[in-house]
């Protein structure tokens, strides 16, 4: 392994100090500073350290410090849309060795409302998860789930997917909601156009995303949250470059790659990552939003991505698909009727320690909710296990070998 | 506390020894004996010891030894109809301090089939629960859920509630299925008439239940399961007496009171228990089937009942009703929107340790499955907690005081 200990993100710390100082001495800002010692604000422990880079791929292992604990990267965040990773208790998340969860601003803003969450002590207390949390900006859902009625540089106006009620989101409001929720990482509002849109629309989205990112940064009041920029640009490498350069100039403490996994092929996604990741600062965390299948995690991590999120382990788990080290299996299949093996014979998770394929198949066939629970739990644990093994491989300088082995194991059915 | 250490159930042990010996030397029986030491069958550790009787009520505390561990009585069994207590993992059951679970023969015989469960190593291994299990005979579901087509002394013919396919059950088949499932406690097939049926029909059911009980006993092949008789007779005390006397003469290792909680009033149920429980041997466990609300547990335990089962904690939990030490609450109610208290402030369960009413209400309002999971889990833990406190009170000779206090706490809303 090439040793590549980068220094802490000094720029980020300095910027925080500056902003915290501003507000401390001016007395402005409605959100209290999180840590005081004898009247002096103490900086929250955001820090990212690349502990090592792989010998033959761009993969790296890192240590991401947050106010709610450390995340070893590359890391996968299961999705807790409505302040719950569907079907799993926080204890089960911990047993699956989950380090950080994602929650959805759009959904929480509608129900129960970000003000309610704030009043109840913030998202960590609300959902009983004391580890790190990341919230998205709500933008993705506004563009994909809600019915858009107006979009201009100022803001986006849309109708709720629940009852059609009119709502709007601006960069400032996206930050405000996320400050009420209180996650450790929050995201800039971005415009995420569909995959099949014309290039000029993507260009407009890129530039709007940059302007919105600047406004998000300016509107940030809390100093105990790290705000990440989101690179857009579809599969157009020149637009990705344009987006990345503009955002890097704004000096965010971390960068997400958005607008992927929205309908393009895996090959297009990987090519886009090949062109985009090297544009991002090496000493800051890189987050690939909404990705993906186990193979996508391996392909993207070996291209230098540090963070992932996806509904796949839980959504597919509810639909009786279990991820295993030999590829996914459909547990309802008749061939598992008397199969006394665990879902994955290589898996150390509590589900695989205690339950057989035959039992879990039975649960699904009789519509018992324990079926979706157990397969979701295993899948989340499997994703954690996969990245744990990947981190070990990268530490040993064997990322390429790890990828080769995994791809061979998964075969035609990744 | 009156010290009332009864001796182990010598009759039961002798009968087991006799039967085991019979089969060992004759070599008959297709089910292998469970424990051997140098060719000699070792008796399974079924034993019931009344450790103490209350000073001012008929409540007693006992110790029920089974091949899968000890149950302190009075005890409540959550219902795992299809080899799963709905929504809860076996780990969560243990954390709720559940000692024994009930599973339903009728449902398991239909799906996945008792032969399949046997082939997979029996019910304990199938569901991953290594504690004691009790299975009912299937009779209750045949009479309540299925469509009956023929009932005579020989057997009952009915149609599956799932697909209408024709099925039948006899005392011998009920035992055979339960031997394939392999629970620790199995139940005689009984006829459980509806609450509002005429007295002469109840008499017929009582006598048929006695004849079936005798056939069940004769058909029992395994020696590592305790077969319990079921007293019928509706709310007719003379018929309860007739039933109890006939079954006690057959010397079962324990007795259930069936045919209650089928539509009669609580007062009728308690009066029936007043008349029935004293007819049952003091040194054997007494099981009140299908009961009930927390207040019913207290009322029945102080009348000398040792075992209970009911779907109420899980079914009501799925429907957003939480049992608490101050009575049940409907967690969807608007008044809990910002209530940061746990479901029950006196409850030590994991749900109450980590989650607020506000959060659990949110989960139900947005249809997240974690809502039903958490309230089911709490309710099951609450039932265990209630009986634990009741056992402590009885050990201190304060059963009557405990009942008085509980009833006062629950008030108008038990």
JSON list of N, CA and C in Angstrom, two decimals, chain B residues 141-208:
[
{"chain": "B", "resi": 141, "resn": "UNK", "atom": "N", "xyz": [-58.65, -24.14, 15.67]},
{"chain": "B", "resi": 141, "resn": "UNK", "atom": "CA", "xyz": [-58.75, -23.52, 14.35]},
{"chain": "B", "resi": 141, "resn": "UNK", "atom": "C", "xyz": [-59.73, -24.28, 13.45]},
{"chain": "B", "resi": 142, "resn": "UNK", "atom": "N", "xyz": [-59.73, -25.63, 13.59]},
{"chain": "B", "resi": 142, "resn": "UNK", "atom": "CA", "xyz": [-60.66, -26.41, 12.78]},
{"chain": "B", "resi": 142, "resn": "UNK", "atom": "C", "xyz": [-62.09, -25.98, 13.08]},
{"chain": "B", "resi": 143, "resn": "UNK", "atom": "N", "xyz": [-62.36, -25.73, 14.38]},
{"chain": "B", "resi": 143, "resn": "UNK", "atom": "CA", "xyz": [-63.73, -25.37, 14.75]},
{"chain": "B", "resi": 143, "resn": "UNK", "atom": "C", "xyz": [-64.03, -23.88, 14.55]},
{"chain": "B", "resi": 144, "resn": "UNK", "atom": "N", "xyz": [-63.01, -23.05, 14.47]},
{"chain": "B", "resi": 144, "resn": "UNK", "atom": "CA", "xyz": [-63.27, -21.61, 14.39]},
{"chain": "B", "resi": 144, "resn": "UNK", "atom": "C", "xyz": [-62.93, -21.01, 13.03]},
{"chain": "B", "resi": 145, "resn": "UNK", "atom": "N", "xyz": [-61.91, -21.55, 12.36]},
{"chain": "B", "resi": 145, "resn": "UNK", "atom": "CA", "xyz": [-61.38, -20.90, 11.16]},
{"chain": "B", "resi": 145, "resn": "UNK", "atom": "C", "xyz": [-61.76, -21.65, 9.89]},
{"chain": "B", "resi": 146, "resn": "UNK", "atom": "N", "xyz": [-61.70, -22.98, 9.96]},
{"chain": "B", "resi": 146, "resn": "UNK", "atom": "CA", "xyz": [-61.96, -23.78, 8.76]},
{"chain": "B", "resi": 146, "resn": "UNK", "atom": "C", "xyz": [-63.46, -23.95, 8.56]},
{"chain": "B", "resi": 147, "resn": "UNK", "atom": "N", "xyz": [-63.85, -24.48, 7.41]},
{"chain": "B", "resi": 147, "resn": "UNK", "atom": "CA", "xyz": [-65.26, -24.78, 7.16]},
{"chain": "B", "resi": 147, "resn": "UNK", "atom": "C", "xyz": [-65.47, -26.25, 7.46]},
{"chain": "B", "resi": 148, "resn": "UNK", "atom": "N", "xyz": [-66.26, -26.52, 8.49]},
{"chain": "B", "resi": 148, "resn": "UNK", "atom": "CA", "xyz": [-66.49, -27.88, 8.93]},
{"chain": "B", "resi": 148, "resn": "UNK", "atom": "C", "xyz": [-67.41, -28.61, 7.96]},
{"chain": "B", "resi": 149, "resn": "UNK", "atom": "N", "xyz": [-67.05, -29.83, 7.60]},
{"chain": "B", "resi": 149, "resn": "UNK", "atom": "CA", "xyz": [-67.96, -30.57, 6.73]},
{"chain": "B", "resi": 149, "resn": "UNK", "atom": "C", "xyz": [-68.50, -31.82, 7.41]},
{"chain": "B", "resi": 150, "resn": "UNK", "atom": "N", "xyz": [-67.77, -32.39, 8.36]},
{"chain": "B", "resi": 150, "resn": "UNK", "atom": "CA", "xyz": [-68.26, -33.58, 9.05]},
{"chain": "B", "resi": 150, "resn": "UNK", "atom": "C", "xyz": [-67.58, -33.66, 10.41]},
{"chain": "B", "resi": 151, "resn": "UNK", "atom": "N", "xyz": [-68.36, -33.97, 11.42]},
{"chain": "B", "resi": 151, "resn": "UNK", "atom": "CA", "xyz": [-67.80, -34.16, 12.76]},
{"chain": "B", "resi": 151, "resn": "UNK", "atom": "C", "xyz": [-68.45, -35.38, 13.38]},
{"chain": "B", "resi": 152, "resn": "UNK", "atom": "N", "xyz": [-67.68, -36.39, 13.67]},
{"chain": "B", "resi": 152, "resn": "UNK", "atom": "CA", "xyz": [-68.21, -37.50, 14.45]},
{"chain": "B", "resi": 152, "resn": "UNK", "atom": "C", "xyz": [-67.15, -37.95, 15.44]},
{"chain": "B", "resi": 153, "resn": "UNK", "atom": "N", "xyz": [-67.44, -39.00, 16.17]},
{"chain": "B", "resi": 153, "resn": "UNK", "atom": "CA", "xyz": [-66.50, -39.42, 17.19]},
{"chain": "B", "resi": 153, "resn": "UNK", "atom": "C", "xyz": [-65.14, -39.82, 16.61]},
{"chain": "B", "resi": 154, "resn": "UNK", "atom": "N", "xyz": [-65.18, -40.30, 15.38]},
{"chain": "B", "resi": 154, "resn": "UNK", "atom": "CA", "xyz": [-63.93, -40.78, 14.80]},
{"chain": "B", "resi": 154, "resn": "UNK", "atom": "C", "xyz": [-63.00, -39.62, 14.45]},
{"chain": "B", "resi": 155, "resn": "UNK", "atom": "N", "xyz": [-63.55, -38.59, 13.81]},
{"chain": "B", "resi": 155, "resn": "UNK", "atom": "CA", "xyz": [-62.67, -37.53, 13.31]},
{"chain": "B", "resi": 155, "resn": "UNK", "atom": "C", "xyz": [-63.50, -36.33, 12.88]},
{"chain": "B", "resi": 156, "resn": "UNK", "atom": "N", "xyz": [-62.79, -35.27, 12.51]},
{"chain": "B", "resi": 156, "resn": "UNK", "atom": "CA", "xyz": [-63.47, -34.10, 11.97]},
{"chain": "B", "resi": 156, "resn": "UNK", "atom": "C", "xyz": [-62.94, -33.84, 10.56]},
{"chain": "B", "resi": 157, "resn": "UNK", "atom": "N", "xyz": [-63.87, -33.64, 9.65]},
{"chain": "B", "resi": 157, "resn": "UNK", "atom": "CA", "xyz": [-63.50, -33.38, 8.26]},
{"chain": "B", "resi": 157, "resn": "UNK", "atom": "C", "xyz": [-63.84, -31.92, 7.97]},
{"chain": "B", "resi": 158, "resn": "UNK", "atom": "N", "xyz": [-62.91, -31.22, 7.31]},
{"chain": "B", "resi": 158, "resn": "UNK", "atom": "CA", "xyz": [-63.11, -29.78, 7.11]},
{"chain": "B", "resi": 158, "resn": "UNK", "atom": "C", "xyz": [-62.39, -29.33, 5.85]},
{"chain": "B", "resi": 159, "resn": "UNK", "atom": "N", "xyz": [-62.59, -28.09, 5.51]},
{"chain": "B", "resi": 159, "resn": "UNK", "atom": "CA", "xyz": [-61.91, -27.53, 4.34]},
{"chain": "B", "resi": 159, "resn": "UNK", "atom": "C", "xyz": [-60.94, -26.45, 4.79]},
{"chain": "B", "resi": 160, "resn": "UNK", "atom": "N", "xyz": [-59.78, -26.44, 4.18]},
{"chain": "B", "resi": 160, "resn": "UNK", "atom": "CA", "xyz": [-58.73, -25.46, 4.50]},
{"chain": "B", "resi": 160, "resn": "UNK", "atom": "C", "xyz": [-59.26, -24.04, 4.33]},
{"chain": "B", "resi": 161, "resn": "UNK", "atom": "N", "xyz": [-58.90, -23.14, 5.26]},
{"chain": "B", "resi": 161, "resn": "UNK", "atom": "CA", "xyz": [-59.32, -21.75, 5.13]},
{"chain": "B", "resi": 161, "resn": "UNK", "atom": "C", "xyz": [-58.55, -21.04, 4.02]},
{"chain": "B", "resi": 162, "resn": "UNK", "atom": "N", "xyz": [-57.51, -21.71, 3.51]},
{"chain": "B", "resi": 162, "resn": "UNK", "atom": "CA", "xyz": [-56.67, -21.07, 2.49]},
{"chain": "B", "resi": 162, "resn": "UNK", "atom": "C", "xyz": [-57.21, -21.29, 1.09]},
{"chain": "B", "resi": 163, "resn": "UNK", "atom": "N", "xyz": [-57.49, -22.55, 0.78]},
{"chain": "B", "resi": 163, "resn": "UNK", "atom": "CA", "xyz": [-57.89, -22.86, -0.60]},
{"chain": "B", "resi": 163, "resn": "UNK", "atom": "C", "xyz": [-59.07, -23.82, -0.66]},
{"chain": "B", "resi": 164, "resn": "UNK", "atom": "N", "xyz": [-59.70, -24.10, 0.48]},
{"chain": "B", "resi": 164, "resn": "UNK", "atom": "CA", "xyz": [-60.88, -24.96, 0.47]},
{"chain": "B", "resi": 164, "resn": "UNK", "atom": "C", "xyz": [-60.59, -26.43, 0.28]},
{"chain": "B", "resi": 165, "resn": "UNK", "atom": "N", "xyz": [-59.32, -26.80, 0.23]},
{"chain": "B", "resi": 165, "resn": "UNK", "atom": "CA", "xyz": [-59.01, -28.22, 0.02]},
{"chain": "B", "resi": 165, "resn": "UNK", "atom": "C", "xyz": [-59.47, -29.04, 1.22]},
{"chain": "B", "resi": 166, "resn": "UNK", "atom": "N", "xyz": [-59.97, -30.27, 0.98]},
{"chain": "B", "resi": 166, "resn": "UNK", "atom": "CA", "xyz": [-60.51, -31.10, 2.06]},
{"chain": "B", "resi": 166, "resn": "UNK", "atom": "C", "xyz": [-59.41, -31.69, 2.92]},
{"chain": "B", "resi": 167, "resn": "UNK", "atom": "N", "xyz": [-59.62, -31.62, 4.23]},
{"chain": "B", "resi": 167, "resn": "UNK", "atom": "CA", "xyz": [-58.64, -32.13, 5.19]},
{"chain": "B", "resi": 167, "resn": "UNK", "atom": "C", "xyz": [-59.38, -32.82, 6.32]},
{"chain": "B", "resi": 168, "resn": "UNK", "atom": "N", "xyz": [-58.68, -33.59, 7.10]},
{"chain": "B", "resi": 168, "resn": "UNK", "atom": "CA", "xyz": [-59.33, -34.15, 8.27]},
{"chain": "B", "resi": 168, "resn": "UNK", "atom": "C", "xyz": [-58.35, -34.24, 9.42]},
{"chain": "B", "resi": 169, "resn": "UNK", "atom": "N", "xyz": [-58.94, -34.32, 10.61]},
{"chain": "B", "resi": 169, "resn": "UNK", "atom": "CA", "xyz": [-58.12, -34.39, 11.82]},
{"chain": "B", "resi": 169, "resn": "UNK", "atom": "C", "xyz": [-58.78, -35.39, 12.76]},
{"chain": "B", "resi": 170, "resn": "UNK", "atom": "N", "xyz": [-57.96, -36.25, 13.34]},
{"chain": "B", "resi": 170, "resn": "UNK", "atom": "CA", "xyz": [-58.43, -37.20, 14.35]},
{"chain": "B", "resi": 170, "resn": "UNK", "atom": "C", "xyz": [-57.51, -37.03, 15.54]},
{"chain": "B", "resi": 171, "resn": "UNK", "atom": "N", "xyz": [-57.87, -37.57, 16.68]},
{"chain": "B", "resi": 171, "resn": "UNK", "atom": "CA", "xyz": [-56.96, -37.48, 17.83]},
{"chain": "B", "resi": 171, "resn": "UNK", "atom": "C", "xyz": [-55.58, -38.04, 17.49]},
{"chain": "B", "resi": 172, "resn": "UNK", "atom": "N", "xyz": [-55.56, -39.16, 16.77]},
{"chain": "B", "resi": 172, "resn": "UNK", "atom": "CA", "xyz": [-54.28, -39.79, 16.45]},
{"chain": "B", "resi": 172, "resn": "UNK", "atom": "C", "xyz": [-53.46, -38.89, 15.52]},
{"chain": "B", "resi": 173, "resn": "UNK", "atom": "N", "xyz": [-54.14, -38.31, 14.52]},
{"chain": "B", "resi": 173, "resn": "UNK", "atom": "CA", "xyz": [-53.41, -37.46, 13.57]},
{"chain": "B", "resi": 173, "resn": "UNK", "atom": "C", "xyz": [-52.93, -36.18, 14.26]},
{"chain": "B", "resi": 174, "resn": "UNK", "atom": "N", "xyz": [-53.74, -35.65, 15.18]},
{"chain": "B", "resi": 174, "resn": "UNK", "atom": "CA", "xyz": [-53.32, -34.42, 15.89]},
{"chain": "B", "resi": 174, "resn": "UNK", "atom": "C", "xyz": [-52.03, -34.68, 16.67]},
{"chain": "B", "resi": 175, "resn": "UNK", "atom": "N", "xyz": [-51.95, -35.86, 17.29]},
{"chain": "B", "resi": 175, "resn": "UNK", "atom": "CA", "xyz": [-50.73, -36.19, 18.03]},
{"chain": "B", "resi": 175, "resn": "UNK", "atom": "C", "xyz": [-49.57, -36.44, 17.07]},
{"chain": "B", "resi": 176, "resn": "UNK", "atom": "N", "xyz": [-49.87, -37.14, 15.98]},
{"chain": "B", "resi": 176, "resn": "UNK", "atom": "CA", "xyz": [-48.81, -37.43, 15.01]},
{"chain": "B", "resi": 176, "resn": "UNK", "atom": "C", "xyz": [-48.19, -36.13, 14.47]},
{"chain": "B", "resi": 177, "resn": "UNK", "atom": "N", "xyz": [-49.06, -35.20, 14.09]},
{"chain": "B", "resi": 177, "resn": "UNK", "atom": "CA", "xyz": [-48.55, -33.92, 13.57]},
{"chain": "B", "resi": 177, "resn": "UNK", "atom": "C", "xyz": [-47.71, -33.22, 14.64]},
{"chain": "B", "resi": 178, "resn": "UNK", "atom": "N", "xyz": [-48.20, -33.21, 15.86]},
{"chain": "B", "resi": 178, "resn": "UNK", "atom": "CA", "xyz": [-47.48, -32.52, 16.92]},
{"chain": "B", "resi": 178, "resn": "UNK", "atom": "C", "xyz": [-46.17, -33.23, 17.27]},
{"chain": "B", "resi": 179, "resn": "UNK", "atom": "N", "xyz": [-46.13, -34.53, 17.05]},
{"chain": "B", "resi": 179, "resn": "UNK", "atom": "CA", "xyz": [-44.85, -35.24, 17.25]},
{"chain": "B", "resi": 179, "resn": "UNK", "atom": "C", "xyz": [-43.88, -34.89, 16.14]},
{"chain": "B", "resi": 180, "resn": "UNK", "atom": "N", "xyz": [-44.41, -34.68, 14.94]},
{"chain": "B", "resi": 180, "resn": "UNK", "atom": "CA", "xyz": [-43.52, -34.25, 13.85]},
{"chain": "B", "resi": 180, "resn": "UNK", "atom": "C", "xyz": [-42.99, -32.84, 14.12]},
{"chain": "B", "resi": 181, "resn": "UNK", "atom": "N", "xyz": [-43.85, -31.98, 14.64]},
{"chain": "B", "resi": 181, "resn": "UNK", "atom": "CA", "xyz": [-43.40, -30.61, 14.95]},
{"chain": "B", "resi": 181, "resn": "UNK", "atom": "C", "xyz": [-42.40, -30.63, 16.11]},
{"chain": "B", "resi": 182, "resn": "UNK", "atom": "N", "xyz": [-42.68, -31.44, 17.12]},
{"chain": "B", "resi": 182, "resn": "UNK", "atom": "CA", "xyz": [-41.68, -31.66, 18.17]},
{"chain": "B", "resi": 182, "resn": "UNK", "atom": "C", "xyz": [-41.64, -30.64, 19.27]},
{"chain": "B", "resi": 183, "resn": "UNK", "atom": "N", "xyz": [-42.78, -29.97, 19.56]},
{"chain": "B", "resi": 183, "resn": "UNK", "atom": "CA", "xyz": [-42.80, -29.02, 20.67]},
{"chain": "B", "resi": 183, "resn": "UNK", "atom": "C", "xyz": [-42.62, -29.77, 21.99]},
{"chain": "B", "resi": 184, "resn": "UNK", "atom": "N", "xyz": [-42.32, -29.04, 23.04]},
{"chain": "B", "resi": 184, "resn": "UNK", "atom": "CA", "xyz": [-42.17, -29.64, 24.36]},
{"chain": "B", "resi": 184, "resn": "UNK", "atom": "C", "xyz": [-43.52, -30.05, 24.93]},
{"chain": "B", "resi": 185, "resn": "UNK", "atom": "N", "xyz": [-44.50, -29.16, 24.77]},
{"chain": "B", "resi": 185, "resn": "UNK", "atom": "CA", "xyz": [-45.85, -29.46, 25.24]},
{"chain": "B", "resi": 185, "resn": "UNK", "atom": "C", "xyz": [-46.76, -29.59, 24.03]},
{"chain": "B", "resi": 186, "resn": "UNK", "atom": "N", "xyz": [-47.55, -30.64, 24.03]},
{"chain": "B", "resi": 186, "resn": "UNK", "atom": "CA", "xyz": [-48.52, -30.82, 22.96]},
{"chain": "B", "resi": 186, "resn": "UNK", "atom": "C", "xyz": [-49.89, -30.98, 23.60]},
{"chain": "B", "resi": 187, "resn": "UNK", "atom": "N", "xyz": [-50.92, -30.74, 22.80]},
{"chain": "B", "resi": 187, "resn": "UNK", "atom": "CA", "xyz": [-52.27, -30.68, 23.36]},
{"chain": "B", "resi": 187, "resn": "UNK", "atom": "C", "xyz": [-53.14, -31.78, 22.75]},
{"chain": "B", "resi": 188, "resn": "UNK", "atom": "N", "xyz": [-54.03, -32.30, 23.57]},
{"chain": "B", "resi": 188, "resn": "UNK", "atom": "CA", "xyz": [-55.03, -33.25, 23.08]},
{"chain": "B", "resi": 188, "resn": "UNK", "atom": "C", "xyz": [-55.97, -32.54, 22.11]},
{"chain": "B", "resi": 189, "resn": "UNK", "atom": "N", "xyz": [-56.47, -33.29, 21.13]},
{"chain": "B", "resi": 189, "resn": "UNK", "atom": "CA", "xyz": [-57.53, -32.74, 20.28]},
{"chain": "B", "resi": 189, "resn": "UNK", "atom": "C", "xyz": [-58.80, -32.64, 21.12]},
{"chain": "B", "resi": 190, "resn": "UNK", "atom": "N", "xyz": [-59.41, -31.48, 21.09]},
{"chain": "B", "resi": 190, "resn": "UNK", "atom": "CA", "xyz": [-60.65, -31.28, 21.85]},
{"chain": "B", "resi": 190, "resn": "UNK", "atom": "C", "xyz": [-61.71, -30.70, 20.93]},
{"chain": "B", "resi": 191, "resn": "UNK", "atom": "N", "xyz": [-62.96, -30.80, 21.35]},
{"chain": "B", "resi": 191, "resn": "UNK", "atom": "CA", "xyz": [-64.03, -30.13, 20.62]},
{"chain": "B", "resi": 191, "resn": "UNK", "atom": "C", "xyz": [-64.38, -28.87, 21.40]},
{"chain": "B", "resi": 192, "resn": "UNK", "atom": "N", "xyz": [-64.21, -27.74, 20.75]},
{"chain": "B", "resi": 192, "resn": "UNK", "atom": "CA", "xyz": [-64.45, -26.46, 21.41]},
{"chain": "B", "resi": 192, "resn": "UNK", "atom": "C", "xyz": [-65.68, -25.82, 20.79]},
{"chain": "B", "resi": 193, "resn": "UNK", "atom": "N", "xyz": [-66.87, -26.03, 21.39]},
{"chain": "B", "resi": 193, "resn": "UNK", "atom": "CA", "xyz": [-68.08, -25.47, 20.78]},
{"chain": "B", "resi": 193, "resn": "UNK", "atom": "C", "xyz": [-68.15, -23.96, 20.99]},
{"chain": "B", "resi": 194, "resn": "UNK", "atom": "N", "xyz": [-68.93, -23.28, 20.16]},
{"chain": "B", "resi": 194, "resn": "UNK", "atom": "CA", "xyz": [-69.07, -21.83, 20.35]},
{"chain": "B", "resi": 194, "resn": "UNK", "atom": "C", "xyz": [-69.70, -21.52, 21.70]},
{"chain": "B", "resi": 195, "resn": "UNK", "atom": "N", "xyz": [-69.54, -20.26, 22.12]},
{"chain": "B", "resi": 195, "resn": "UNK", "atom": "CA", "xyz": [-70.02, -19.85, 23.44]},
{"chain": "B", "resi": 195, "resn": "UNK", "atom": "C", "xyz": [-71.54, -19.98, 23.57]},
{"chain": "B", "resi": 196, "resn": "UNK", "atom": "N", "xyz": [-72.26, -19.68, 22.48]},
{"chain": "B", "resi": 196, "resn": "UNK", "atom": "CA", "xyz": [-73.72, -19.54, 22.59]},
{"chain": "B", "resi": 196, "resn": "UNK", "atom": "C", "xyz": [-74.47, -20.82, 22.27]},
{"chain": "B", "resi": 197, "resn": "UNK", "atom": "N", "xyz": [-73.79, -21.95, 22.26]},
{"chain": "B", "resi": 197, "resn": "UNK", "atom": "CA", "xyz": [-74.42, -23.20, 21.87]},
{"chain": "B", "resi": 197, "resn": "UNK", "atom": "C", "xyz": [-75.24, -23.77, 23.04]},
{"chain": "B", "resi": 198, "resn": "UNK", "atom": "N", "xyz": [-76.22, -24.59, 22.71]},
{"chain": "B", "resi": 198, "resn": "UNK", "atom": "CA", "xyz": [-77.08, -25.17, 23.76]},
{"chain": "B", "resi": 198, "resn": "UNK", "atom": "C", "xyz": [-76.30, -26.15, 24.63]},
{"chain": "B", "resi": 199, "resn": "UNK", "atom": "N", "xyz": [-76.80, -26.29, 25.86]},
{"chain": "B", "resi": 199, "resn": "UNK", "atom": "CA", "xyz": [-76.13, -27.11, 26.86]},
{"chain": "B", "resi": 199, "resn": "UNK", "atom": "C", "xyz": [-75.91, -28.54, 26.40]},
{"chain": "B", "resi": 200, "resn": "UNK", "atom": "N", "xyz": [-76.89, -29.13, 25.71]},
{"chain": "B", "resi": 200, "resn": "UNK", "atom": "CA", "xyz": [-76.73, -30.54, 25.31]},
{"chain": "B", "resi": 200, "resn": "UNK", "atom": "C", "xyz": [-75.58, -30.70, 24.32]},
{"chain": "B", "resi": 201, "resn": "UNK", "atom": "N", "xyz": [-75.34, -29.68, 23.52]},
{"chain": "B", "resi": 201, "resn": "UNK", "atom": "CA", "xyz": [-74.19, -29.74, 22.59]},
{"chain": "B", "resi": 201, "resn": "UNK", "atom": "C", "xyz": [-72.87, -29.64, 23.36]},
{"chain": "B", "resi": 202, "resn": "UNK", "atom": "N", "xyz": [-72.86, -28.84, 24.41]},
{"chain": "B", "resi": 202, "resn": "UNK", "atom": "CA", "xyz": [-71.65, -28.73, 25.22]},
{"chain": "B", "resi": 202, "resn": "UNK", "atom": "C", "xyz": [-71.37, -30.08, 25.90]},
{"chain": "B", "resi": 203, "resn": "UNK", "atom": "N", "xyz": [-72.42, -30.73, 26.37]},
{"chain": "B", "resi": 203, "resn": "UNK", "atom": "CA", "xyz": [-72.25, -32.05, 26.99]},
{"chain": "B", "resi": 203, "resn": "UNK", "atom": "C", "xyz": [-71.64, -33.04, 26.00]},
{"chain": "B", "resi": 204, "resn": "UNK", "atom": "N", "xyz": [-72.17, -33.02, 24.78]},
{"chain": "B", "resi": 204, "resn": "UNK", "atom": "CA", "xyz": [-71.62, -33.92, 23.74]},
{"chain": "B", "resi": 204, "resn": "UNK", "atom": "C", "xyz": [-70.14, -33.61, 23.52]},
{"chain": "B", "resi": 205, "resn": "UNK", "atom": "N", "xyz": [-69.80, -32.31, 23.47]},
{"chain": "B", "resi": 205, "resn": "UNK", "atom": "CA", "xyz": [-68.41, -31.91, 23.24]},
{"chain": "B", "resi": 205, "resn": "UNK", "atom": "C", "xyz": [-67.52, -32.35, 24.40]},
{"chain": "B", "resi": 206, "resn": "UNK", "atom": "N", "xyz": [-68.03, -32.23, 25.63]},
{"chain": "B", "resi": 206, "resn": "UNK", "atom": "CA", "xyz": [-67.26, -32.65, 26.80]},
{"chain": "B", "resi": 206, "resn": "UNK", "atom": "C", "xyz": [-66.92, -34.14, 26.71]},
{"chain": "B", "resi": 207, "resn": "UNK", "atom": "N", "xyz": [-67.92, -34.93, 26.43]},
{"chain": "B", "resi": 207, "resn": "UNK", "atom": "CA", "xyz": [-67.67, -36.38, 26.42]},
{"chain": "B", "resi": 207, "resn": "UNK", "atom": "C", "xyz": [-66.80, -36.79, 25.24]},
{"chain": "B", "resi": 208, "resn": "UNK", "atom": "N", "xyz": [-67.00, -36.13, 24.11]},
{"chain": "B", "resi": 208, "resn": "UNK", "atom": "CA", "xyz": [-66.15, -36.43, 22.96]},
{"chain": "B", "resi": 208, "resn": "UNK", "atom": "C", "xyz": [-64.69, -36.02, 23.26]}
]
